[in-house]
Each structure stands twice: as C-alpha cells, then as structure tokens.
Amino acid sequence: MSPTLSHKDSSRQRRLGPMNHCLDMKSGSLPPGTWEAEQPVDSIGGEGDSEALLLATGTRSPRGPRGYRAELSNILLLLFLYVLQGIPLGLAGSIPLILQSKNVSYTDQAFFSLVFWPFSLKLLWAPLVDAVYFKSFGRRKSWLVPTQYILGLFMIYLSTQVDHMLGTADGGSPDVMALTLTFFLFEFLAATQDIAVDGWALTMLSRENVGYASTCNSVGQTAGYFLGNVLFLALESADFCNKYLRFQPQPRGIVTLSDFLFFWGTIFFITTTLIALLKKENKEVTPSKEETKGITDTYKLLFTIIKMPAVMTFCFMILTAKVGFSAADAVTGLKLVEEGVPKEHLALLAVPMVPLQIILPLIISKYTAGPQPLNVFYKAMPYRLLLGLEYALMVWWTPKVAYQGGFPLYYYIIVLLSYALHQITLYSMYVSIMAFNAKVSDPLIGGTYMTLLNTVSNLGGNWPSTVALWLVDPLTVKECVGASNQNCWTPEAIELCKKLGGSCVTALDGYYVESIVCVIIGFGWWFFLGPKFKKLQDEGASSWKCRRDN
C-alpha cells in the first residue's frame, strides 16, 4: 500500500497506487555514518564516476571550497533532470489503475508489471553507459542527450497511439501486449537516462556540494512522479474535475493521457536541446584512479562479487524475503479500484503521506546506524505481514460501506491510517537493508558492490509482485448462476453461461487465498530463515571483501 513515490525499489519501481510501495534501493538518504552518505549509491564506478569525490592523492580542488550558492544553477539543473526522470515513472504507475478501471484480467496486470523491471535490471547495461562515449561531446551528455531526445519523440508519437492501445478511441478492450512493450521501452529509456544523470551528478557538483545530488534525486523524482501519477490521474478524471475544478460538468477530465504525453514530450525535446547547446561538462576535476579498467573488467568484478559465499547467501535471502508481502503490495490497490474506489482518490492519498515518508528514514536511521542494522528488518517484518491480512479485511469491507455517492469520510481515514502504519514497517525494512548494504560494501569498489546488492534487493520485490498478480485469476473460483450444468472455468465457458441466461458469480476470490498463503509463507521465512539472515551482520569484514587481481 503505497503511493509509489519513486524511490529507485522506485527508487524506482512499480507503483500501482496507494496500496503498492516497492521502494527501490537507491534514492533517499542513507543512514548516517555510512561511507556512501555523500553520493548516489548506484554509480557503477569506473573512470570519472568518483571524480568529484575522490581526487587523486595530493591534488586539491582548483577553486577551493565552494558554497552551494556558487553552484545553484547546477543544483537546479540536476533537480530538473530528476523531475523529468520521474514523469515516465509516474505515467507507468498510473496505467495499471487505468487498466483496472477497464476490467482487464489480473493475468494482464501481471504481464504489464514487467514494465517496472528495467530500473532493477539497469546494472546489466550500466557499465556500457559508463565506458562508451564521445569525449569531445562529454561523457554523460553522450548518453543523456540522445536518450532524452528519444524519450521526447517517443512520448509525442505515443500520444497519437495510446488512446487506441487503451481502447478509448474505439470503445474496445485495451491492447495489453502493445501497452507492455511500449512502456517497457519507455522505462528502459528512463533507466538509461537515470544512469547518465547519476554519473553526471558526481562531476557536475564540487566535492563540497556533491551531497546535494541525493537531495536532488529524491526531491526531483518524487515531484516528477507526483506530476506523472497523482496530478495526472486527478486531472484525467471527469468526476474529480467536475466536483472540484469546474462550474459546468463535462464528460471528460481536463487533460487526457495523449495530451499529457504530448506536453511532456515537447518539454523533453526543448530542454534537451538547450542542455546539448548550452551546458558543458565539468572538466576541472582531476580523475581518480579508476575503480575498473573497462566494460569487461566491470562484468568480471560483478561476477567475482556474486560468487562470494556471504553475498550468495544474502542474495538468496533477500530474493525470498518479500514473498510474504507480494499480495498486499501488488494486488490490494487494484482490488480497491475493482470494488469501486476511484483511482484518483487512491492516488491523492499519497499527498498527506509525503511528510511521513521524509521523516521516517531520519528517525529509523538512528536505530540502523549501529553494527546490527538487520535487527530492525527482522522486528518490523511480522507487523508488515499482519498488515497484509488487515489489507485483505479492508478490501472485504469496502463494498459494505459504499453508497451511491461514493464512500464515507471515515472509510478514507481508515485507509489512510492503514497506509501510514504500512509505511512505518516498510521504511523500517528499507532503511535497514540500505544500512546493511552500505555497511558490508567494500569501499574500494563501493559503487559497483552496493549497486549489485541493491539490484538484488529490488528484484526481490519485483518477481513476487509479478507472480502474485498472475496467480489471482487461477486461484479465483466462479460459479454460473441461472444456467444449469454450466461453469465459469474458462472464457468460453463464461460466454456460454451468459448466452444461456446465467451470470458468473465469484465464489472464492483468489486475492484472499493469496493473502493468507503469502502471510503463512512470510511467517515461515521469518521463523526459519530470519535468524540466519540476521547472522549475516555478524560475518567478519573479510567475508565481504572482494579479492581482485590488479
């Protein structure tokens, strides 16, 4: 349950509305005292990525200490680039809610959920972005400029096709296959832009001000996601606009998805042109010794890290730890839309949660800054599992409090309180993993090491969510009422039932089955594997230190 305020989990992962928050292990503030507290944690390393942070021994910044005011233009540019990055994330997060309002199957929702994977898999092509560039044009601009041009043109073209894909233009069913392929490419481009911006952030700002990069990241992406998801869903809703923004009711919202795509595609195109012509990359910094020697060495290094016994154990544990939350996180929001809760109302629940999401990491980090950060993860897990059952109860209760005009105020208050409790447990686990990853990462290859651990953490949330969505329909039992000797096991059987004057009624909703099974699996993991997971923090530093051939 979450507003998908993009933290690259995501920071930037799937966000299906207020009931789904998979934080991506990147953005947000790191726990105090960690070695990477001053930089975005997912830089791959390599020549230049740490230029502004690790100046060669004996060298000094040519201009001496600089206040943030001296680099305000660079900070604002970074902030704007991260806002642009949040737009595709927010738009992709709004599509599942739109599809749900069009009654697509959960199997289709599971297929579309693959759209959110590129941000968790970008480690696979990040070394290429880091190493291949045109020196005369600029290391980061070589990827940023063409990627943003393609994004802008892609959005403009998509604005002419998206109504047909959603079935809005002809009143047909959404083309989920086309939507998935299109938005997967959309998110792939956004992830590539993210790699370039993260790398540029480290050299665009001086050593004294590079800490502002993570602030620009979290604030910019949150703002961009808000624009592309919450604001868009509100302005796209005819009911919301007629109730709050108009004097005369209209049959559609103030904006459509095609209008929104065209506008932001134009913004992408114009701003990218200005960056290409007017912004030069910083060449004043002295490059430090490279973490890696090139693409091949980077991939070899990743393989070396993942073969380490401690890392392999961590990967197995974190890839299975989030199975217990998958039904609650991935399906609950869609179920509420199915039960009649307006999607724009769910999206707007994100707004009052923003202060809580800012404060929580600061408070929790006080308890994860010590030698055993995973203790917080272990203690928060059973509460988050129990909230999964509370979500299922809330979905069951939803149609019972609905009335012709919508839902009473007290219903939304209860949803908001449930969401707030969920955020406390979610952030406790999120900050705990972030602290542990920073604690064990080998500082000599910290960017690559920590990115690998965070990538595995993100995948640990992605695959269970996709599977959870896919299993809802097979686990749902429907009966044909009004026609004898008929069933509703297949689409053909459903049509036959209707032709014979019957109707298919849900006898057992697969969501409730899934919710109970997931919680049982989650408590099983917590009881049997949780103690072993905590023991990882007792491993000596040598267990995590990567041995490299120089």
Coordinates of C-alpha atoms in Angstrom, one line a residue:
M1 CA 0.0 0.0 0.0
S2 CA 1.8 3.0 -1.1
P3 CA 1.7 6.0 -3.2
T4 CA 4.6 5.0 -5.3
L5 CA 6.6 7.9 -4.6
S6 CA 9.5 6.8 -6.7
H7 CA 12.4 5.6 -4.8
K8 CA 14.7 3.9 -7.1
D9 CA 12.7 -0.1 -5.4
S10 CA 11.4 3.1 -7.0
S11 CA 13.7 4.2 -6.5
R12 CA 12.2 3.5 -8.8
Q13 CA 9.9 0.8 -9.3
R14 CA 6.4 -0.2 -9.7
R15 CA 3.8 1.9 -8.1
L16 CA 0.3 0.8 -8.7
G17 CA -1.3 3.4 -6.5
P18 CA -1.6 3.8 -2.8
M19 CA -1.6 0.1 -2.0
N20 CA 1.7 -0.7 -3.5
H21 CA 5.0 0.7 -2.5
C22 CA 8.1 -1.2 -3.5
L23 CA 11.0 1.1 -2.6
D24 CA 13.9 0.8 -4.9
M25 CA 17.2 0.5 -3.2
K26 CA 18.8 3.7 -4.4
S27 CA 17.3 7.0 -3.7
G28 CA 16.6 8.5 -0.3
S29 CA 19.0 9.4 2.4
L30 CA 21.5 6.8 3.5
P31 CA 21.8 6.1 7.2
P32 CA 24.3 8.4 8.9
G33 CA 27.8 7.3 9.2
T34 CA 27.9 5.1 6.1
W35 CA 30.7 5.6 3.7
E36 CA 28.4 6.5 0.8
A37 CA 26.4 9.1 2.6
E38 CA 27.5 11.8 0.3
Q39 CA 26.8 10.2 -3.1
P40 CA 24.1 8.4 -5.0
V41 CA 24.6 4.8 -4.3
D42 CA 24.2 3.3 -7.6
S43 CA 27.0 4.6 -9.6
I44 CA 28.9 1.9 -11.3
G45 CA 32.2 3.3 -10.8
G46 CA 34.8 3.5 -13.4
E47 CA 36.9 6.4 -14.6
G48 CA 35.2 9.7 -13.7
D49 CA 32.3 8.5 -11.6
S50 CA 34.1 9.4 -8.5
E51 CA 36.0 12.3 -9.9
A52 CA 34.4 14.9 -7.7
L53 CA 34.6 12.7 -4.6
L54 CA 38.0 11.0 -4.7
L55 CA 40.6 13.4 -6.1
A56 CA 43.9 11.9 -6.7
T57 CA 46.3 12.0 -3.7
G58 CA 48.0 15.3 -3.4
T59 CA 45.6 17.2 -5.6
R60 CA 43.2 20.0 -4.5
S61 CA 40.2 21.5 -6.0
P62 CA 41.4 24.4 -8.1
R63 CA 38.9 26.8 -6.7
G64 CA 38.9 25.8 -3.1
P65 CA 35.7 25.3 -1.0
R66 CA 32.5 26.5 -2.8
G67 CA 29.2 27.1 -1.2
Y68 CA 26.0 25.8 -2.7
R69 CA 25.1 29.3 -3.9
A70 CA 28.1 29.2 -6.3
E71 CA 26.7 26.0 -7.9
L72 CA 23.0 26.8 -7.6
S73 CA 22.5 26.6 -11.3
N74 CA 24.0 23.1 -11.4
I75 CA 21.9 22.0 -8.5
L76 CA 18.7 23.3 -10.2
L77 CA 19.6 21.6 -13.4
L78 CA 20.1 18.3 -11.6
L79 CA 16.8 18.8 -9.8
F80 CA 15.0 19.4 -13.1
L81 CA 16.6 16.3 -14.8
Y82 CA 15.4 14.2 -11.9
V83 CA 11.9 15.7 -12.2
L84 CA 11.9 14.7 -15.9
Q85 CA 13.0 11.2 -14.9
G86 CA 10.0 10.9 -12.6
I87 CA 7.5 11.7 -15.3
P88 CA 7.8 8.3 -17.1
L89 CA 7.8 6.5 -13.8
G90 CA 4.6 8.2 -12.7
L91 CA 2.9 7.6 -16.0
A92 CA 3.8 3.9 -16.0
G93 CA 2.5 3.7 -12.4
S94 CA -0.9 5.2 -13.5
I95 CA -1.5 2.7 -16.3
P96 CA -2.4 -0.3 -14.1
L97 CA -5.1 1.8 -12.3
I98 CA -6.5 2.8 -15.7
L99 CA -6.4 -0.8 -16.9
Q100 CA -8.2 -1.9 -13.7
S101 CA -11.0 0.6 -14.3
K102 CA -11.4 -1.1 -17.7
N103 CA -11.8 -4.6 -16.1
V104 CA -8.7 -6.2 -17.5
S105 CA -7.7 -9.6 -16.0
Y106 CA -5.0 -9.9 -13.3
T107 CA -3.0 -12.1 -15.7
D108 CA -2.8 -9.0 -18.0
Q109 CA -1.8 -6.9 -15.0
A110 CA 0.9 -9.4 -14.2
F111 CA 2.2 -9.1 -17.8
F112 CA 2.2 -5.3 -17.6
S113 CA 4.1 -5.4 -14.3
L114 CA 7.2 -6.4 -16.4
V115 CA 7.3 -2.7 -17.3
F116 CA 8.7 -1.9 -13.9
W117 CA 11.7 -4.2 -14.2
P118 CA 14.2 -2.1 -16.2
F119 CA 15.1 0.1 -13.2
S120 CA 16.0 -3.0 -11.3
L121 CA 18.0 -4.5 -14.1
K122 CA 19.9 -1.5 -15.3
L123 CA 23.1 -2.8 -13.7
L124 CA 23.2 -5.1 -16.8
W125 CA 23.9 -2.2 -19.2
A126 CA 25.2 0.5 -16.8
P127 CA 28.9 -0.4 -17.5
L128 CA 28.3 0.2 -21.2
V129 CA 26.8 3.6 -20.5
D130 CA 29.7 4.3 -18.2
A131 CA 32.5 3.3 -20.6
V132 CA 31.3 4.2 -24.1
Y133 CA 31.1 7.9 -25.0
F134 CA 32.3 10.7 -27.3
K135 CA 35.0 12.6 -25.4
S136 CA 34.5 15.8 -27.4
F137 CA 30.8 15.9 -26.6
G138 CA 31.0 14.8 -23.0
R139 CA 30.9 11.6 -21.2
R140 CA 27.4 11.9 -19.7
K141 CA 25.9 14.1 -22.4
S142 CA 26.8 11.4 -24.9
W143 CA 24.1 9.3 -23.4
L144 CA 21.8 11.8 -21.7
V145 CA 21.1 13.9 -24.8
P146 CA 20.2 11.1 -27.3
T147 CA 18.3 9.2 -24.6
Q148 CA 16.2 12.3 -23.7
Y149 CA 15.6 13.1 -27.4
I150 CA 14.3 9.6 -28.0
L151 CA 12.2 9.8 -24.9
G152 CA 10.7 13.1 -26.0
L153 CA 10.0 11.9 -29.6
F154 CA 8.7 8.6 -28.2
M155 CA 6.2 10.4 -25.9
I156 CA 5.0 12.6 -28.8
Y157 CA 4.5 9.5 -31.0
L158 CA 2.8 7.6 -28.2
S159 CA 0.4 10.5 -27.7
T160 CA -1.1 9.6 -31.1
Q161 CA -1.4 5.9 -30.3
V162 CA -2.2 5.5 -26.6
D163 CA -5.9 6.0 -26.9
H164 CA -6.1 3.1 -29.4
M165 CA -3.9 1.0 -27.1
L166 CA -6.2 1.6 -24.2
G167 CA -9.3 1.1 -26.2
T168 CA -10.6 4.6 -25.5
A169 CA -10.8 5.6 -29.2
D170 CA -13.0 2.8 -30.4
G171 CA -14.5 1.6 -27.2
G172 CA -12.7 -1.8 -27.4
S173 CA -10.6 -3.7 -24.9
P174 CA -7.1 -2.5 -24.0
D175 CA -4.2 -4.0 -26.0
V176 CA -2.1 -5.1 -23.0
M177 CA 0.6 -6.6 -25.2
A178 CA 1.2 -3.3 -27.1
L179 CA 1.0 -1.3 -23.9
T180 CA 3.5 -3.5 -22.1
L181 CA 6.0 -3.5 -25.0
T182 CA 5.7 0.3 -25.4
F183 CA 6.0 1.2 -21.7
F184 CA 8.8 -1.3 -21.2
L185 CA 10.8 0.6 -23.8
F186 CA 9.7 3.8 -22.1
E187 CA 11.1 2.7 -18.8
F188 CA 14.2 1.3 -20.3
L189 CA 15.0 4.7 -21.8
A190 CA 14.2 6.4 -18.4
A191 CA 16.5 3.9 -16.6
T192 CA 19.3 4.7 -19.1
Q193 CA 18.8 8.4 -18.6
D194 CA 19.0 7.7 -14.8
I195 CA 22.4 6.1 -15.2
A196 CA 23.7 9.1 -17.1
V197 CA 22.3 11.6 -14.7
D198 CA 23.6 9.8 -11.6
G199 CA 27.1 9.7 -13.1
W200 CA 26.9 13.4 -14.2
A201 CA 25.8 14.4 -10.7
L202 CA 29.1 13.3 -9.2
T203 CA 31.1 15.6 -11.6
M204 CA 28.7 18.4 -12.1
L205 CA 29.0 19.4 -8.4
S206 CA 32.1 20.1 -6.4
R207 CA 33.3 17.8 -3.6
E208 CA 31.8 20.2 -1.0
N209 CA 28.3 20.1 -2.6
V210 CA 28.1 16.7 -4.1
G211 CA 25.8 15.7 -1.1
Y212 CA 23.1 17.8 -2.8
A213 CA 23.0 15.2 -5.6
S214 CA 21.0 12.7 -3.4
T215 CA 18.7 15.5 -2.3
C216 CA 18.0 16.5 -6.0
N217 CA 17.5 12.8 -6.7
S218 CA 14.8 12.1 -4.1
V219 CA 13.1 15.5 -4.3
G220 CA 13.1 15.6 -8.1
Q221 CA 11.9 12.1 -8.7
T222 CA 9.2 12.5 -6.1
A223 CA 8.0 15.7 -7.7
G224 CA 8.2 14.1 -11.2
Y225 CA 6.3 11.0 -10.0
F226 CA 3.7 13.2 -8.4
L227 CA 3.2 15.1 -11.7
G228 CA 3.0 11.9 -13.8
N229 CA 0.8 9.9 -11.5
V230 CA -1.1 11.8 -8.8
L231 CA -1.7 15.0 -10.7
F232 CA -2.4 13.3 -14.0
L233 CA -4.9 10.8 -12.5
A234 CA -6.7 13.7 -10.8
L235 CA -6.9 15.9 -13.9
E236 CA -7.8 13.0 -16.1
S237 CA -10.8 12.1 -14.0
A238 CA -14.0 13.7 -15.2
D239 CA -15.6 13.1 -11.7
F240 CA -12.8 14.8 -9.9
C241 CA -12.6 17.8 -12.3
N242 CA -16.4 18.2 -12.3
K243 CA -16.6 18.1 -8.5
Y244 CA -13.6 20.3 -7.6
L245 CA -12.4 22.2 -10.6
R246 CA -15.4 23.1 -12.8
F247 CA -18.6 25.0 -12.6
Q248 CA -20.2 23.1 -15.5
P249 CA -19.9 19.3 -15.6
Q250 CA -18.1 17.8 -18.7
P251 CA -17.9 14.2 -19.8
R252 CA -14.1 14.0 -19.6
G253 CA -11.3 15.4 -17.5
I254 CA -9.2 18.5 -18.1
V255 CA -6.4 16.5 -19.7
T256 CA -6.2 13.1 -21.4
L257 CA -3.2 10.8 -21.4
S258 CA -2.5 11.7 -25.0
D259 CA -2.5 15.4 -24.1
F260 CA -0.2 14.8 -21.1
L261 CA 2.2 12.7 -23.2
F262 CA 2.4 15.3 -26.0
F263 CA 3.1 18.2 -23.5
W264 CA 5.9 16.4 -21.7
G265 CA 7.3 15.0 -24.9
T266 CA 7.6 18.6 -26.1
I267 CA 9.3 19.7 -22.8
F268 CA 11.8 16.8 -23.1
F269 CA 12.6 17.9 -26.6
I270 CA 13.1 21.6 -25.9
T271 CA 15.1 21.2 -22.6
T272 CA 17.4 18.5 -24.1
T273 CA 18.2 20.9 -27.0
L274 CA 19.1 23.6 -24.5
I275 CA 21.3 21.2 -22.5
A276 CA 23.1 20.0 -25.6
L277 CA 23.8 23.5 -26.8
L278 CA 24.4 25.4 -23.6
K279 CA 25.6 23.1 -20.8
K280 CA 29.2 21.9 -20.8
E281 CA 30.5 19.1 -18.6
N282 CA 32.9 19.9 -15.8
K283 CA 36.5 19.2 -16.8
E284 CA 38.2 20.8 -13.9
V285 CA 38.3 17.8 -11.6
T286 CA 41.2 15.5 -11.6
P287 CA 40.3 11.9 -12.3
S288 CA 41.0 9.5 -9.6
K289 CA 42.3 6.0 -10.1
E290 CA 39.7 4.0 -11.9
E291 CA 37.7 1.5 -10.0
T292 CA 37.6 -0.7 -13.1
K293 CA 39.5 -0.7 -16.3
G294 CA 36.6 -1.0 -18.7
I295 CA 33.4 -2.9 -19.6
T296 CA 34.9 -6.4 -19.4
D297 CA 36.6 -5.8 -16.1
T298 CA 33.4 -4.4 -14.6
Y299 CA 31.4 -7.5 -15.5
K300 CA 34.2 -9.7 -14.2
L301 CA 34.1 -7.8 -11.0
L302 CA 30.3 -8.2 -10.6
F303 CA 30.7 -12.0 -11.2
T304 CA 33.5 -12.1 -8.6
I305 CA 31.4 -10.3 -6.0
I306 CA 28.4 -12.5 -6.5
K307 CA 30.4 -15.7 -6.2
M308 CA 31.4 -14.8 -2.6
P309 CA 29.6 -17.1 -0.1
A310 CA 28.3 -14.3 2.1
V311 CA 27.0 -12.4 -0.9
M312 CA 25.3 -15.5 -2.4
T313 CA 23.6 -16.2 1.0
F314 CA 22.4 -12.6 1.1
C315 CA 21.1 -12.8 -2.4
F316 CA 19.1 -15.9 -1.7
M317 CA 17.7 -14.5 1.5
I318 CA 16.7 -11.1 0.0
L319 CA 15.2 -12.7 -3.1
T320 CA 12.8 -14.7 -1.0
A321 CA 12.2 -12.3 2.0
K322 CA 9.4 -10.3 0.3
V323 CA 7.2 -13.1 -0.9
G324 CA 5.0 -12.6 2.1
F325 CA 4.2 -9.1 1.2
S326 CA 3.5 -9.6 -2.5
A327 CA -0.3 -10.0 -2.4
A328 CA -0.8 -7.0 -0.2
D329 CA 1.7 -4.7 -2.1
A330 CA 0.8 -5.7 -5.7
V331 CA -2.9 -6.5 -5.6
T332 CA -4.6 -4.5 -2.8
G333 CA -4.7 -1.2 -4.7
L334 CA -6.2 -2.8 -7.8
K335 CA -8.8 -4.7 -5.7
L336 CA -9.9 -1.4 -4.2
V337 CA -10.4 0.1 -7.7
E338 CA -12.3 -3.1 -8.6
E339 CA -14.5 -2.6 -5.6
G340 CA -15.4 1.0 -6.8
V341 CA -12.9 3.2 -5.0
P342 CA -12.0 6.0 -7.6
K343 CA -8.4 5.6 -8.7
E344 CA -7.7 9.3 -8.4
H345 CA -8.8 9.2 -4.7
L346 CA -6.3 6.4 -4.1
A347 CA -3.6 8.4 -5.9
L348 CA -4.3 11.5 -3.8
L349 CA -3.7 9.6 -0.6
A350 CA -0.1 9.9 -1.5
V351 CA -0.1 13.6 -0.7
P352 CA -0.6 13.6 3.1
M353 CA 2.0 10.8 3.3
V354 CA 4.9 12.8 1.9
P355 CA 5.9 14.4 5.3
L356 CA 5.8 11.0 6.9
Q357 CA 8.0 9.5 4.1
I358 CA 10.5 12.3 4.7
I359 CA 10.6 12.0 8.5
L360 CA 10.6 8.2 8.8
P361 CA 14.1 7.5 7.3
L362 CA 15.6 10.1 9.6
I363 CA 14.1 8.5 12.7
I364 CA 14.7 4.9 11.7
S365 CA 18.3 5.5 10.7
K366 CA 19.1 6.2 14.4
Y367 CA 18.4 2.5 15.1
T368 CA 20.1 1.1 12.0
A369 CA 23.4 3.1 12.3
G370 CA 24.9 0.6 14.6
P371 CA 26.6 -2.7 13.9
Q372 CA 23.4 -4.7 13.6
P373 CA 21.0 -2.9 11.2
L374 CA 19.2 -6.1 10.2
N375 CA 17.6 -6.3 13.7
V376 CA 15.2 -3.6 12.6
F377 CA 14.3 -5.5 9.5
Y378 CA 13.6 -8.7 11.5
K379 CA 11.5 -6.9 14.1
A380 CA 9.4 -5.0 11.5
M381 CA 8.7 -8.0 9.3
P382 CA 5.9 -9.7 11.3
Y383 CA 4.0 -6.4 11.7
R384 CA 4.1 -5.8 7.9
L385 CA 2.9 -9.4 7.4
L386 CA -0.1 -8.8 9.7
L387 CA -0.9 -5.6 7.9
G388 CA -1.3 -7.8 4.8
L389 CA -4.2 -9.5 6.5
E390 CA -5.6 -6.2 7.5
Y391 CA -5.5 -5.1 3.9
A392 CA -7.5 -8.2 2.9
L393 CA -10.0 -7.4 5.5
M394 CA -10.2 -3.8 4.3
V395 CA -10.9 -5.0 0.7
W396 CA -13.7 -7.3 2.0
W397 CA -15.2 -4.4 4.0
T398 CA -15.0 -1.9 1.1
P399 CA -18.2 -2.8 -0.8
K400 CA -20.2 -3.0 2.5
V401 CA -19.6 0.8 3.2
A402 CA -20.1 2.0 -0.3
Y403 CA -23.1 4.1 -1.1
Q404 CA -24.4 5.7 -4.3
G405 CA -22.3 8.9 -3.9
G406 CA -19.1 7.0 -3.2
F407 CA -17.5 6.2 0.2
P408 CA -17.9 8.0 3.6
L409 CA -15.1 10.1 5.0
Y410 CA -14.3 7.7 7.8
Y411 CA -13.6 5.0 5.2
Y412 CA -10.8 7.1 3.7
I413 CA -9.5 7.9 7.2
I414 CA -9.2 4.2 7.9
V415 CA -7.4 3.6 4.6
L416 CA -5.1 6.5 5.3
L417 CA -4.2 5.2 8.8
S418 CA -3.6 1.7 7.4
Y419 CA -1.3 3.1 4.8
A420 CA 0.6 5.1 7.4
L421 CA 1.2 2.0 9.5
H422 CA 2.3 0.2 6.4
Q423 CA 4.8 3.0 5.7
I424 CA 6.4 2.7 9.1
T425 CA 7.0 -1.1 8.6
L426 CA 8.1 -0.7 5.0
Y427 CA 10.6 2.1 5.7
S428 CA 11.9 0.2 8.7
M429 CA 12.8 -2.7 6.4
Y430 CA 14.0 -0.4 3.6
V431 CA 16.4 1.7 5.7
S432 CA 17.7 -1.4 7.4
I433 CA 18.6 -3.0 4.1
M434 CA 20.2 0.2 2.9
A435 CA 22.3 0.5 6.1
F436 CA 23.4 -3.1 5.8
N437 CA 24.3 -2.8 2.1
A438 CA 26.4 0.3 2.9
K439 CA 28.0 -1.4 5.9
V440 CA 29.2 -4.5 4.1
S441 CA 30.1 -3.0 0.7
D442 CA 33.9 -3.0 0.0
P443 CA 34.8 0.8 -0.1
L444 CA 37.4 0.2 -2.8
I445 CA 34.7 -0.9 -5.2
G446 CA 31.8 0.6 -3.3
G447 CA 29.7 1.9 -6.3
T448 CA 29.7 -1.4 -8.1
Y449 CA 29.4 -3.5 -5.0
M450 CA 26.5 -1.6 -3.5
T451 CA 24.7 -1.3 -6.8
L452 CA 24.8 -5.1 -7.1
L453 CA 23.3 -5.6 -3.6
N454 CA 20.6 -3.0 -4.3
T455 CA 19.8 -4.6 -7.6
V456 CA 19.2 -8.0 -6.0
S457 CA 17.1 -6.2 -3.3
N458 CA 14.9 -4.7 -6.0
L459 CA 14.5 -7.9 -7.8
G460 CA 13.4 -9.5 -4.5
G461 CA 10.4 -7.2 -4.6
N462 CA 9.7 -7.3 -8.4
W463 CA 9.3 -11.0 -9.1
P464 CA 7.0 -11.9 -6.2
S465 CA 4.7 -9.0 -7.2
T466 CA 4.5 -10.2 -10.8
V467 CA 3.8 -13.7 -9.7
A468 CA 1.2 -12.5 -7.2
L469 CA -0.7 -10.7 -9.9
W470 CA -0.5 -13.6 -12.2
L471 CA -1.9 -16.1 -9.6
V472 CA -5.1 -14.1 -8.7
D473 CA -7.2 -15.3 -11.7
P474 CA -6.2 -19.0 -11.4
L475 CA -6.9 -19.0 -7.7
T476 CA -10.4 -17.4 -8.2
V477 CA -13.4 -19.7 -8.2
K478 CA -16.5 -18.6 -10.1
E479 CA -19.9 -20.3 -10.4
C480 CA -22.5 -20.0 -13.1
V481 CA -25.8 -18.9 -11.5
G482 CA -29.0 -19.0 -13.5
A483 CA -28.0 -21.7 -16.0
S484 CA -27.9 -25.4 -15.2
N485 CA -24.9 -27.6 -15.7
Q486 CA -22.6 -24.8 -16.6
N487 CA -19.4 -23.4 -15.1
C488 CA -17.1 -20.4 -15.4
W489 CA -13.7 -22.0 -15.6
T490 CA -12.7 -20.7 -19.0
P491 CA -13.5 -17.5 -21.0
E492 CA -15.5 -19.7 -23.4
A493 CA -17.5 -21.2 -20.5
I494 CA -18.2 -17.7 -19.2
E495 CA -19.6 -16.6 -22.6
L496 CA -21.7 -19.8 -22.8
C497 CA -23.1 -19.2 -19.3
K498 CA -24.1 -15.6 -20.3
K499 CA -25.7 -16.8 -23.5
L500 CA -27.9 -19.3 -21.6
G501 CA -29.2 -16.5 -19.3
G502 CA -26.8 -17.1 -16.4
S503 CA -24.1 -15.0 -14.8
C504 CA -20.8 -15.8 -13.3
V505 CA -20.5 -15.0 -9.6
T506 CA -17.3 -15.1 -7.7
A507 CA -17.5 -17.9 -5.1
L508 CA -13.9 -17.5 -3.8
D509 CA -11.7 -14.6 -4.7
G510 CA -8.1 -15.6 -5.4
Y511 CA -6.8 -12.4 -3.7
Y512 CA -8.0 -13.7 -0.3
V513 CA -6.4 -17.1 -0.8
E514 CA -3.2 -15.4 -1.9
S515 CA -3.2 -13.1 1.0
I516 CA -3.4 -15.9 3.6
V517 CA -0.9 -18.1 1.7
C518 CA 1.6 -15.2 1.4
V519 CA 1.4 -14.4 5.1
I520 CA 1.9 -18.0 6.0
I521 CA 5.0 -18.2 3.7
G522 CA 6.2 -14.9 5.2
F523 CA 6.0 -16.1 8.8
G524 CA 7.7 -19.3 7.7
W525 CA 10.6 -17.3 6.3
W526 CA 10.7 -15.1 9.4
F527 CA 10.8 -18.1 11.7
F528 CA 13.2 -20.4 9.9
L529 CA 15.4 -18.1 7.7
G530 CA 15.1 -14.8 9.6
P531 CA 17.6 -15.7 12.3
K532 CA 20.1 -16.8 9.6
F533 CA 19.5 -13.5 7.8
K534 CA 20.4 -11.6 11.0
K535 CA 23.6 -13.7 11.4
L536 CA 24.9 -12.2 8.2
Q537 CA 25.7 -9.0 10.0
D538 CA 28.0 -11.0 12.3
E539 CA 30.2 -12.0 9.5
G540 CA 33.7 -10.5 9.6
A541 CA 34.7 -7.8 7.2
S542 CA 36.9 -10.4 5.3
S543 CA 33.7 -12.3 4.3
W544 CA 32.5 -9.3 2.3
K545 CA 35.9 -8.0 1.0
C546 CA 36.3 -8.7 -2.7
R547 CA 39.7 -10.1 -3.8
R548 CA 40.7 -8.6 -7.1
D549 CA 43.6 -9.2 -9.5
N550 CA 45.3 -5.9 -10.2

